Amino acid sequence: ANALKVLSTASRGVAAGFNGQPQAQEAVLQAAKTVMENSQNLILQAKKSLADPTAPENRNNLARAAKAVSQALSSMIGCLPGLRDVDAAIKAIANGSQKLVSGQYPHLDQSYQQLQLALSEAGAGLNASASNLVVASRGSNDMLAAAAKRFADDFMKMLDAAMGVAGAAKDKQDQAQVVGYTRNVSVAASKLLLAGKALAADPNAPNAKNQLSGAARNVTESINSLLGLCSSTTPGQKECENALRSIRASESMLEHIREPVNQASFFACQQSVREAAVSTNEQMGNVSNNLKRGNMREFGDNITATAKLVSNLIESAAQSAYLVGIADPSSVAGTPGLVDSTQFAQAHQAVTTACETLLNPQSSQQQVLSAATQVAKHTSALCNVCKGASAKTTNAVAKKHFVQSAKEVANRTADLVKSIKALASNPSDATREACARTTRPLMEAVDSLTTFASSPEFASVAAKISPSAQENMKPILDAARHMVASSCSFVGAARNLCGSQDDTPGWQLLNQHSKAVADSIRKLLEEITAKAPGQKECDESIMHMNQAVNQIDQATLGAISNTLQPRAESTLQGFHEQVMSALAEVDDAIDPVVSAGKQESERLGHEVITVCSHFTPLINGMVGAASKTKDHNRQVSMLNQAKTLAESMLELLYAAKRSGGNPDATAAHQELVEAAQNAHDAVKDLSSTIESAASASGAVSSLVDSIQKAAIRVDEPLMAAPEKSYVDYQESMVQAAKNIAMRSQDILGKSGTDPPAMLPLAQDVAQNYNSLAADARNAVATTEQEEVATRIKQTVAALGKSSSDLVLSTAAAASSPNDMYFRRELSDAARAVSEKVSRVLKALQAGSRGTQACLDAIEELSGIVGDLETTTMFASAGTLGPDNADDAFANHRDKILTNAKALVQDTKELVSSAASSQEKLASAVTHILGTSRKLATTAKLGAASLGSDDKEAQVLLLNAVKDVASALSGLMGATKNASGKGANDPEVEDLRSAAKVMVTNVSSLLKTVKTAEDESARGTRAIEAALDAISQAITNLNSGEAVREEASPEDLIRSTKTITSATGKAVTAGNSGKQNEAIVAANEGRKAVVGLLTTCKAAALRAESPQARDYALESGRKCGQSYHQVLEHVLSMMQKPTPEKKQKLPELSKAVAVAVSEVVRAAEGLKGSDWVNPDDPNVIAENELLAAAASIEAASKKLAQLKPRQSARAADESLSFDEQILEAAKAIAAATGALVKSATQTQRELVAQGRATSSASGPSYLKDDDGQWSQGLVSAAKMVAGTTGQLCDAANALVQGGASEEKLVAAAKGVAKSTAHLLLACMVKADPNSDSARRLQEAGNAVKTAAEHLVQAAQTAAEAAQEEQITVALSSRKTGQIAAELEAQEIILRKERELEQARIKLSKLRELKYGHGQKDS
């Protein structure tokens, strides 16, 4: 709306400028009115699209409205002064060009030479008009109007002259060539006018200046081609004229440079100028030589080549000047656009002109075909541009739009081409009408695409050249202009010599101009070299860096001489932060310097200036940080590192200057990369030093500062009223104070065990104190007691001082953990913090006696509830009886009723005292707590007096009292929260609700007491009490109160079993109508549902996602409500039984079963992704394998501690047997450990591969194949662990002399046997070619080898021992010899008998073992 308002005002001003031109005024105002109307329609269509964005009709209408606004704006721009004349010139040229396709040529009474001369003069005039139009496009509207009119007139003169020449031609082919070249001039002239119009309409339009210069060159080239075809002047003069026009046309590139002329780099431009200088000198020499020899054809080629070289020099000069301009630090480089909007505009104009020709009834067949060619050419170019734009853009919407627009243009073009073919073959009204119908969609598609491509987001941004940059560009541009002037003079002198080679002064003039051209090119090259981008900035940056080095040297001398004064600009932490930030910026700026130094000279100056701009705060921060550092050695070290970095940056700047952005300076590139790496290393080293210093001092300083500022803010008044009550702030302060005390003790404990963990704990102290101080301000503002407010301020401030001392002591102790002085200071600081915390807590309690009493009462009521639950357990077990056998319930009924009624009155007083003072609240809490104690005591005595034979009545009474105590606990919490709140506060409303619940529970207790001995109403009363308790449990489930207990999903699943049992008993009670069964159902159902809901809430809080939590709570609520409905129905049946009610009972119990299944499903969802079934056989197998591995590892450690037994015998080779046995046992233990670990890995891979499936059905794993395999694997692993343990025990006993080698051998063989079993169990399902199977086999072989070595060592030891023990002495008498032989035989027989008995024992053991297994199976 604002833009339209500005447009309206501007349009009236423009109309007023057309003084005396009513038609122009009317056109401007009418165009503005059209824009307004179309804009209004656009807004209405946008509103409709917002209301229903999915409607295709709304989207189409919006697109049409936007297109109409764009067309109206284009029409209005065409009405502006000057632009109207440009449009008129374009139209005049288009109309005049119709003569070229008419085939009618004038026959003039002039000779061919006269017609050629007239065409030459007209071409020169048109070329001059084109140059004038280029200049006028940047001037005033009047200049543009006059230039456009003159250009159109000169074009018509040139057209008439060309048609005259064509008419005088005798050959049809010559006529066709003249017409074709003239048509090229017409097209180039139209494009020049369009480019001039675009630049005049928007001087800041991207690439408009380059488009205009290119269009002017195209006009010159087309004129040269036409004149070259038609001219018959002196040999060589034609080429000279063409060269002059070409050079003058290229000169426009040197004006108003704001955009790149090409994509060449600065050094590419420099090299191009250098090469062109050599070639130009050669061509000028050839011009002179060929002119002297009369070789006019070669002369013409040399002149043309010279003109082309000069044009290239102009282009290189313009591009180098642009790069010098944007390289200036005060300039901003331009950015290329996604598409060239001028190209779209020219294509749009060409397609429009061609379509007008098609629709013109006077158009001939040749004109129609020519128009079709133009349409196909330009629409194909548009499609290619759209394809490139869609590939380059990252905007998904724009990418899709470009592709769709290209398809639309291509399809419409194909339709039009078909119509054109029909029109060309059969020109008639019908075919022309068909052609018109296909033309309109194409024009709409091209209009839409041109409008979309003209969006500012796709346009390039011109560079912003600063005045200082323009001064740097001026020497290059002046040298280029001087070269143009001298080149034109040289060509002009050569042209004059074409007809008179004997003109001596002419030759002298040619030589002078040749030398001037060479000098001007040399001067241009010198200026380009002198203005190389980035060199000046590199010199300035080097000087700046040297100054930084001097500054560091001065600071280092001060640190060495102890005269470096602390700087007051910032704190030590502030200097550290400044240095770290600057280091990060410097590190990020190094690589851009390298990139610019290698191949982007225009960016080099910007990048080196950026580096230096970050280095100034870096050096200032380093000197400041050193001045704040107490350790002089550290000062010098920090400054030396800073100097190293500065010197590295100097090396980088020198290398960047030498490289200069020249892609060909590869040797300098290597130096630049090495310098950049050194700079990165220096930055990294300095960053590490500063980080360590900051962590040791800066971080602690920030913590101390935050604590001190928080302590100061406690005395500051609040700007806004507190949002909570004193009680709320008290609770959070108490928690924060306790956290501070706990952290102080943790810090003290970590000082001797884990010093690095001390600083994070100190940070927690600071955070908790900040929270405490913030709440203290609010607590002071909410308390009504001035004395309490003063105590809070004083104690919190004292705690802040102690906390600051604790943080400082923590930092000192962490930096020197072995310094006992620091540790003693830390201990004193921690003790002081604990004392100050206790004072803060006392101050808070003094200001909230009532709320503190509520908190204490909640704790005591929790104990009362627990005591009642314990008593209920005894009652349920039938073991609760009276102490006195003569005791009766009547002795306690009145006391219970009296206390219950008193409790109702105390509840009212408690609720009213919540809005009173803390003293009154404390008194009310004390009174009602005493009443509740009496009630609980008398209720327990009364329940006991009922006797264990009536345990249902006992449980009913105790549950009723427990409900009262629980409701009173909730009432205490609500009272605490509502204390001091207004009447409309939500907490007060919660208090009223809690009071109602309390009164309801007391009323229920009264009813229960009155019917305690009435067996006929006892069941009904029990159900009513259970219904109240279940309703309250459902309410608590939906409340936001925290749950103290923790529960797992498995606990929730287990709790559903009691619901099922209770539902069955409720159905039984409903069908039977018996009071005792109703009591049992009510008590069990109450316990089951309340337990389920409590467990459900606790388990839901541990859910991984909100969806799982909400589903669990909702399923628990439905389950509770379902059971509540069952009990309500049972109560109704007991009060008034009917057959219909009995029929409905199964339906209600089925609803409970459905709800229970929902709870189980919700519990499964609470298990999370990392839950594993503990009854899964694979899990059991893995756990047992890991346990076996741990057992073997423990046995290995035990073996490692064993030493060979000592022997008193002399040293000989037998002493090595114990060592051999011990090492072999250790090897077996290590091998079996590796074996079990390999088995564990194999089992995991089997589960992962699906060879062993998981089971979620609990103990049923013993019945399926995978379960049997898992059990076998577990058994084998246990056997390996057991035999390994026996091996270790045997080895221990052997080296201690308490066992034989045979026992050790048997243990080793047992290990080998159990290993074989484990290998067999693992390989049953394993892939024999897998890596895990290979490792498992290798581990088994290792166990086998180790066992064999142990057996061999033990047998060797046994043989040696036998050889030592068996000593035979043969008696000299015969009887003695016979006696010795009989004794040996006796021993053999005894040993054989013992061996046989041992074999029988082993056989029986195996029979018992396998027989037991078969029975089990």
Coordinates of N, CA and C in Angstrom, one line a residue, residues 41-102:
N41 N -6.8 -5.9 -7.5 CA -7.3 -7.3 -7.8 C -6.3 -8.3 -7.3
L42 N -5.0 -8.0 -7.3 CA -3.9 -8.9 -6.8 C -4.1 -9.1 -5.3
I43 N -4.4 -8.1 -4.6 CA -4.6 -8.2 -3.1 C -5.8 -9.0 -2.8
L44 N -6.9 -8.8 -3.6 CA -8.1 -9.6 -3.4 C -7.9 -11.1 -3.7
Q45 N -7.2 -11.4 -4.8 CA -6.9 -12.8 -5.1 C -6.0 -13.4 -4.0
A46 N -5.0 -12.6 -3.5 CA -4.1 -13.1 -2.4 C -4.9 -13.5 -1.2
K47 N -5.9 -12.7 -0.9 CA -6.8 -12.9 0.3 C -7.6 -14.2 0.1
K48 N -8.1 -14.4 -1.1 CA -8.8 -15.7 -1.4 C -7.9 -16.9 -1.3
S49 N -6.7 -16.7 -1.8 CA -5.7 -17.9 -1.7 C -5.4 -18.2 -0.3
L50 N -5.3 -17.2 0.5 CA -5.0 -17.5 2.0 C -6.1 -18.2 2.6
A51 N -7.4 -17.8 2.2 CA -8.5 -18.5 2.8 C -8.6 -19.9 2.4
D52 N -8.2 -20.2 1.1 CA -8.3 -21.6 0.6 C -7.1 -21.9 -0.3
P53 N -5.9 -22.1 0.3 CA -4.7 -22.2 -0.5 C -4.7 -23.5 -1.4
T54 N -5.5 -24.5 -1.1 CA -5.5 -25.7 -1.9 C -6.3 -25.6 -3.2
A55 N -7.1 -24.6 -3.3 CA -8.0 -24.5 -4.5 C -7.2 -24.2 -5.8
P56 N -7.2 -25.0 -6.8 CA -6.4 -24.6 -8.0 C -6.9 -23.3 -8.7
E57 N -8.2 -23.1 -8.6 CA -8.7 -21.9 -9.2 C -8.1 -20.6 -8.6
N58 N -8.0 -20.7 -7.2 CA -7.4 -19.5 -6.5 C -6.0 -19.3 -6.9
R59 N -5.2 -20.4 -7.1 CA -3.8 -20.2 -7.5 C -3.7 -19.7 -8.9
N60 N -4.5 -20.1 -9.8 CA -4.5 -19.6 -11.2 C -4.9 -18.2 -11.2
N61 N -5.9 -17.8 -10.5 CA -6.3 -16.4 -10.5 C -5.2 -15.5 -9.9
L62 N -4.6 -16.0 -8.9 CA -3.5 -15.2 -8.3 C -2.3 -15.0 -9.3
A63 N -2.0 -16.1 -10.0 CA -0.9 -15.9 -11.0 C -1.3 -15.0 -12.1
R64 N -2.5 -15.0 -12.5 CA -3.0 -14.1 -13.6 C -3.0 -12.7 -13.1
A65 N -3.4 -12.5 -11.8 CA -3.4 -11.1 -11.3 C -2.0 -10.6 -11.2
A66 N -1.0 -11.4 -10.7 CA 0.4 -11.0 -10.6 C 0.9 -10.6 -12.0
K67 N 0.6 -11.4 -13.0 CA 1.1 -11.2 -14.3 C 0.5 -9.8 -14.8
A68 N -0.8 -9.6 -14.5 CA -1.4 -8.3 -15.0 C -0.7 -7.1 -14.4
V69 N -0.3 -7.2 -13.1 CA 0.4 -6.1 -12.4 C 1.7 -5.9 -13.1
S70 N 2.4 -7.0 -13.4 CA 3.8 -6.9 -14.0 C 3.7 -6.2 -15.4
Q71 N 2.7 -6.6 -16.1 CA 2.5 -6.0 -17.5 C 2.1 -4.5 -17.3
A72 N 1.3 -4.2 -16.4 CA 0.9 -2.8 -16.2 C 2.1 -2.0 -15.8
L73 N 3.0 -2.5 -14.9 CA 4.1 -1.8 -14.5 C 5.1 -1.6 -15.7
S74 N 5.2 -2.6 -16.6 CA 6.0 -2.5 -17.8 C 5.5 -1.4 -18.7
S75 N 4.2 -1.4 -18.9 CA 3.6 -0.3 -19.7 C 3.8 1.0 -19.1
M76 N 3.7 1.1 -17.8 CA 3.9 2.5 -17.2 C 5.3 2.9 -17.3
I77 N 6.2 2.0 -17.2 CA 7.6 2.4 -17.4 C 7.9 2.9 -18.8
G78 N 7.2 2.3 -19.7 CA 7.3 2.8 -21.1 C 6.7 4.1 -21.4
C79 N 5.9 4.6 -20.4 CA 5.4 6.0 -20.6 C 6.3 7.1 -20.0
L80 N 7.4 6.7 -19.4 CA 8.3 7.7 -18.8 C 8.9 8.5 -19.9
P81 N 9.3 9.7 -19.6 CA 10.0 10.6 -20.6 C 11.3 9.9 -21.0
G82 N 11.5 9.9 -22.3 CA 12.7 9.3 -22.9 C 12.4 7.8 -23.2
L83 N 11.8 7.1 -22.4 CA 11.5 5.7 -22.7 C 10.4 5.6 -23.7
R84 N 9.5 6.5 -23.7 CA 8.4 6.5 -24.8 C 9.1 6.7 -26.1
D85 N 10.1 7.5 -26.2 CA 10.8 7.7 -27.5 C 11.6 6.5 -27.9
V86 N 12.1 5.8 -26.9 CA 12.8 4.5 -27.2 C 11.9 3.5 -27.7
D87 N 10.7 3.4 -27.1 CA 9.7 2.5 -27.6 C 9.3 2.8 -29.0
A88 N 9.1 4.1 -29.3 CA 8.8 4.6 -30.6 C 9.9 4.3 -31.6
A89 N 11.1 4.4 -31.2 CA 12.2 4.1 -32.1 C 12.2 2.6 -32.4
I90 N 12.0 1.7 -31.4 CA 11.9 0.3 -31.6 C 10.8 -0.1 -32.6
K91 N 9.7 0.6 -32.4 CA 8.6 0.3 -33.3 C 8.9 0.7 -34.7
A92 N 9.5 1.9 -34.8 CA 9.9 2.4 -36.1 C 10.8 1.5 -36.9
I93 N 11.8 1.0 -36.1 CA 12.8 0.1 -36.7 C 12.1 -1.2 -37.1
A94 N 11.2 -1.7 -36.3 CA 10.5 -2.9 -36.6 C 9.6 -2.8 -37.8
N95 N 8.9 -1.6 -37.9 CA 8.1 -1.4 -39.1 C 8.9 -1.2 -40.4
G96 N 10.0 -0.4 -40.2 CA 10.9 -0.3 -41.4 C 11.5 -1.5 -41.9
S97 N 11.8 -2.4 -40.9 CA 12.4 -3.7 -41.3 C 11.5 -4.6 -42.1
Q98 N 10.2 -4.3 -42.2 CA 9.3 -5.1 -43.0 C 9.7 -5.0 -44.5
K99 N 10.4 -3.9 -44.8 CA 10.8 -3.7 -46.2 C 11.7 -4.8 -46.7
L100 N 12.5 -5.4 -45.7 CA 13.5 -6.4 -46.0 C 12.9 -7.7 -46.5
V101 N 11.6 -7.9 -46.1 CA 11.0 -9.2 -46.4 C 9.9 -9.0 -47.5
S102 N 9.8 -7.8 -48.0 CA 8.8 -7.5 -49.0 C 9.2 -8.0 -50.4

